[in-house]
XYZ file of C-alpha atoms in Angstrom:
320
model
C -50.464 -17.970 34.492
C -54.118 -18.829 33.649
C -54.362 -20.733 36.933
C -53.577 -17.535 38.853
C -55.501 -15.066 36.675
C -58.781 -16.870 37.313
C -58.430 -16.705 41.106
C -60.595 -14.435 43.205
C -59.097 -12.905 46.339
C -61.113 -15.364 48.435
C -59.694 -18.331 46.503
C -56.181 -16.888 46.764
C -56.596 -16.494 50.543
C -57.802 -20.098 50.782
C -54.786 -21.361 48.823
C -52.448 -19.365 51.070
C -54.195 -20.858 54.102
C -53.792 -24.476 53.013
C -50.214 -23.944 51.795
C -49.290 -22.644 55.256
C -49.710 -26.138 56.744
C -46.657 -28.350 57.200
C -46.641 -32.111 56.767
C -46.981 -34.198 59.929
C -45.976 -37.373 58.078
C -42.840 -35.822 56.564
C -41.698 -34.122 59.787
C -42.272 -37.195 61.968
C -40.325 -39.391 59.517
C -37.415 -36.931 59.448
C -37.258 -36.621 63.227
C -37.532 -40.388 63.765
C -34.790 -41.184 61.257
C -32.443 -38.638 62.849
C -33.378 -39.625 66.429
C -34.556 -36.089 67.244
C -38.178 -36.650 68.262
C -37.495 -35.694 71.894
C -35.165 -32.786 71.196
C -36.164 -29.185 71.820
C -36.681 -28.393 68.133
C -38.427 -31.736 67.555
C -40.999 -31.102 70.277
C -41.511 -27.548 69.007
C -42.145 -28.740 65.440
C -44.626 -31.402 66.623
C -46.423 -28.792 68.753
C -46.817 -26.501 65.738
C -48.112 -29.405 63.633
C -50.729 -30.322 66.254
C -52.018 -26.746 66.303
C -52.084 -26.620 62.490
C -54.113 -29.829 62.321
C -56.501 -28.453 64.930
C -57.018 -25.249 62.936
C -57.544 -27.262 59.730
C -60.201 -29.475 61.323
C -61.968 -26.468 62.850
C -61.938 -24.774 59.451
C -63.477 -27.829 57.794
C -66.092 -28.037 60.525
C -67.123 -24.413 59.930
C -66.747 -24.458 56.129
C -69.365 -27.161 55.642
C -72.033 -24.722 56.823
C -73.808 -27.280 58.989
C -75.969 -25.984 61.821
C -75.529 -27.988 65.047
C -78.645 -29.355 66.690
C -79.584 -28.754 70.317
C -78.126 -32.197 71.112
C -74.633 -30.880 70.346
C -74.427 -29.560 73.924
C -74.477 -33.169 75.074
C -71.002 -33.683 73.546
C -69.550 -32.057 76.661
C -70.212 -35.398 78.370
C -67.334 -36.910 76.352
C -64.896 -35.267 78.765
C -66.401 -37.239 81.655
C -66.272 -40.479 79.630
C -62.492 -40.346 79.367
C -61.946 -42.958 82.150
C -64.205 -45.301 80.155
C -62.056 -44.809 77.043
C -58.911 -45.602 79.060
C -60.589 -48.734 80.435
C -61.527 -49.958 76.937
C -57.937 -49.493 75.722
C -56.455 -51.201 78.765
C -58.772 -54.212 78.277
C -57.826 -54.422 74.576
C -54.422 -55.913 75.362
C -51.495 -55.678 72.934
C -52.760 -57.610 69.912
C -55.193 -56.910 67.083
C -57.907 -55.635 69.441
C -55.945 -52.467 70.283
C -55.880 -50.918 66.773
C -59.454 -52.158 66.293
C -60.477 -50.261 69.437
C -58.709 -47.168 68.075
C -60.636 -47.382 64.799
C -63.897 -47.935 66.654
C -63.414 -44.837 68.809
C -62.271 -42.624 65.924
C -65.125 -43.650 63.615
C -67.556 -43.588 66.521
C -66.554 -40.028 67.351
C -66.917 -39.099 63.677
C -70.444 -40.500 63.420
C -71.483 -39.047 66.786
C -70.578 -35.514 65.709
C -72.261 -36.021 62.334
C -75.491 -37.008 64.129
C -75.637 -33.665 65.968
C -74.832 -31.588 62.868
C -71.096 -31.019 63.389
C -68.348 -32.035 60.962
C -67.260 -35.565 61.847
C -63.540 -34.808 61.413
C -63.724 -32.636 64.516
C -65.234 -35.556 66.441
C -62.374 -37.865 65.489
C -59.858 -35.190 66.506
C -61.502 -34.633 69.902
C -61.617 -38.376 70.600
C -57.914 -38.539 69.748
C -57.227 -35.681 72.164
C -59.157 -37.505 74.899
C -57.121 -40.660 74.274
C -53.766 -38.830 74.288
C -53.451 -39.053 78.072
C -54.118 -42.789 78.185
C -51.308 -45.144 79.290
C -51.831 -47.056 76.019
C -51.731 -43.907 73.836
C -48.136 -44.369 72.636
C -48.683 -48.014 71.734
C -51.961 -47.215 69.990
C -50.313 -44.407 68.020
C -47.574 -46.740 66.755
C -50.161 -49.328 65.705
C -52.257 -46.804 63.794
C -49.375 -44.962 62.100
C -48.950 -47.669 59.449
C -52.659 -47.454 58.644
C -52.293 -43.693 58.324
C -49.596 -44.126 55.684
C -51.828 -46.581 53.808
C -54.813 -44.236 53.877
C -52.581 -41.383 52.743
C -51.476 -43.399 49.711
C -55.131 -44.067 48.908
C -55.905 -40.374 49.256
C -53.134 -39.425 46.829
C -54.416 -42.117 44.458
C -57.930 -40.645 44.566
C -56.487 -37.208 43.736
C -54.723 -38.753 40.763
C -58.136 -39.845 39.479
C -59.337 -36.226 39.597
C -57.300 -34.930 36.663
C -54.224 -35.873 34.684
C -51.282 -33.532 35.433
C -49.858 -31.608 32.492
C -46.793 -29.399 32.109
C -48.531 -26.127 33.077
C -49.735 -27.782 36.297
C -46.240 -29.097 37.007
C -44.593 -25.707 36.498
C -47.246 -24.036 38.658
C -46.507 -26.556 41.433
C -42.797 -25.917 40.957
C -43.423 -22.190 41.359
C -45.214 -22.833 44.648
C -42.314 -25.041 45.785
C -39.860 -22.229 45.035
C -41.599 -20.267 47.807
C -40.613 -22.863 50.447
C -37.494 -20.871 51.505
C -39.855 -17.956 52.223
C -41.837 -20.267 54.518
C -38.591 -21.167 56.275
C -37.667 -17.514 56.842
C -41.152 -16.713 58.163
C -41.010 -19.572 60.677
C -37.437 -18.655 61.635
C -38.361 -15.007 62.195
C -41.396 -16.005 64.264
C -39.451 -18.420 66.476
C -36.569 -16.025 67.110
C -39.012 -13.222 68.006
C -40.530 -15.649 70.536
C -37.105 -15.689 72.266
C -36.043 -19.144 71.094
C -32.379 -19.937 70.560
C -31.142 -19.514 67.009
C -30.306 -23.215 66.587
C -33.742 -24.320 67.809
C -35.484 -21.788 65.566
C -33.364 -22.788 62.564
C -33.903 -26.557 62.870
C -37.618 -26.247 63.676
C -38.212 -23.896 60.747
C -36.316 -26.216 58.416
C -38.419 -29.265 59.340
C -41.617 -27.249 58.813
C -40.591 -26.001 55.353
C -42.929 -28.237 53.367
C -46.550 -28.462 52.262
C -48.928 -30.658 54.216
C -51.074 -33.569 53.106
C -53.662 -32.002 55.440
C -53.716 -29.023 53.089
C -54.811 -31.457 50.382
C -57.785 -32.501 52.525
C -58.765 -28.841 52.908
C -58.279 -28.389 49.154
C -60.539 -31.386 48.439
C -63.232 -29.764 50.572
C -62.738 -26.487 48.703
C -63.167 -28.310 45.376
C -66.401 -29.925 46.596
C -67.768 -26.532 47.614
C -66.696 -24.904 44.317
C -64.186 -22.461 45.828
C -61.288 -23.702 43.668
C -61.099 -25.842 40.530
C -60.058 -29.499 40.364
C -56.838 -28.498 38.617
C -55.658 -26.746 41.795
C -56.055 -29.978 43.741
C -53.632 -31.684 41.359
C -51.241 -28.713 41.491
C -51.166 -28.761 45.294
C -50.590 -32.533 45.346
C -47.584 -32.027 43.067
C -46.347 -29.196 45.312
C -46.656 -31.505 48.331
C -44.525 -34.158 46.629
C -41.867 -31.633 45.580
C -41.768 -30.144 49.091
C -41.187 -33.601 50.608
C -38.164 -34.063 48.353
C -36.876 -30.582 49.245
C -37.195 -31.014 53.024
C -35.835 -34.569 53.082
C -32.798 -33.559 51.037
C -31.903 -30.336 52.830
C -32.465 -31.667 56.358
C -29.811 -34.337 55.907
C -27.269 -31.492 55.823
C -29.029 -29.311 58.413
C -26.411 -29.687 61.168
C -23.536 -29.319 58.721
C -25.056 -26.071 57.416
C -25.555 -24.820 60.978
C -21.912 -25.479 61.872
C -20.853 -23.185 59.006
C -23.544 -20.513 59.480
C -24.049 -20.546 63.256
C -22.633 -17.026 63.744
C -25.078 -15.652 61.177
C -28.010 -17.607 62.682
C -27.209 -16.530 66.245
C -27.170 -12.912 65.111
C -30.976 -13.001 64.885
C -31.484 -14.214 68.462
C -33.133 -11.852 70.921
C -31.044 -10.841 73.963
C -33.548 -12.446 76.339
C -33.811 -16.251 76.599
C -36.782 -18.363 77.612
C -36.368 -19.899 81.069
C -36.293 -23.435 79.663
C -33.465 -22.453 77.288
C -31.193 -20.995 79.979
C -28.381 -23.497 80.465
C -25.835 -23.435 83.276
C -22.433 -24.398 81.882
C -20.327 -26.661 84.173
C -17.162 -24.608 83.576
C -15.532 -25.444 86.937
C -16.342 -29.153 86.862
C -13.497 -31.654 86.749
C -15.770 -34.710 87.012
C -19.148 -34.862 85.259
C -21.814 -37.488 86.009
C -24.375 -37.600 83.189
C -27.720 -39.006 84.267
C -28.774 -39.071 87.918
C -30.825 -42.212 88.149
C -30.206 -44.917 90.719
C -26.671 -45.678 89.518
C -25.817 -42.098 88.611
C -26.921 -40.700 91.983
C -24.838 -43.252 93.848
C -21.798 -42.449 91.724
C -22.321 -38.711 92.198
C -22.573 -38.886 95.996
C -19.565 -41.208 96.253
C -17.421 -38.924 94.091
C -18.709 -35.784 95.796
C -17.569 -37.117 99.183
C -14.034 -37.356 97.760
C -13.779 -34.387 95.349
C -16.399 -31.964 96.695
C -17.735 -29.267 94.356
C -15.400 -30.338 91.567
C -18.030 -33.018 90.782
C -21.144 -32.009 88.847
C -24.187 -34.092 87.978
C -26.389 -33.492 84.957
C -30.081 -34.339 84.721
C -32.974 -32.994 82.533
C -33.817 -30.198 85.017
C -30.231 -28.967 85.161
C -26.992 -29.458 87.166
C -26.978 -30.176 90.906
């Protein structure tokens, strides 16, 4: 309890803020292992994570208290340099030069923003956003993801040097981890009120029920500025580790749990559905062609000429 009794309301609000983040690394690993990156709930979870990371970087940019110089207005020109960024990536090929170009642009954006009095993390984020539309973005992301894991290990190692965990710290972290089901219910309630299907809301909320490594970065900044003590940084790192174990374990049984509790989960859906979630069921179809590419379209038209409207074709935009 001494860790909590010494908190001011500002420090408590800061801890609540950083604990609200969910882990990009953990969620991406879960979705990749289950093959659900491109599913409705997978895309929703990734979208929430992107917005959380954006808010975290903006917070760090403001929290440092730096005053931008007049040259900061010149950063708008980065938008018009996007074709140049795409050209650099395209000329980098597929070997070692591609990740090297990614590092150069990220660190260059960091230093550029630092020169004009803005937190460099925001510069790296904006450069990443500018590169997201590049044809080489997916390949670059895969190349840099392994480096991200390595840097994350180093970051955890540096936190371990801060203070040696003891039993009070461990039990405090365990207490924070006990609140993870509350985080799940909050996400679930939010998603269902936004007219999402119960299954989508349930699976998305479950993947986001963890504590983010990005929250640790915010906590490290808070320690440097004296808002929280070093002990809290260790406690949050322990809570992050426990939350990873919790999410990884429970998500393996996510679909099994849904099959048993789907009536209860659907009870919290709103009557109105989002347009993208409205699905036309092929109840009168006797023949179903799944996928309407070159082969599928030919098969559909050939069968339709023989069986008429008893043939249905399915594609991402719906039946035809």
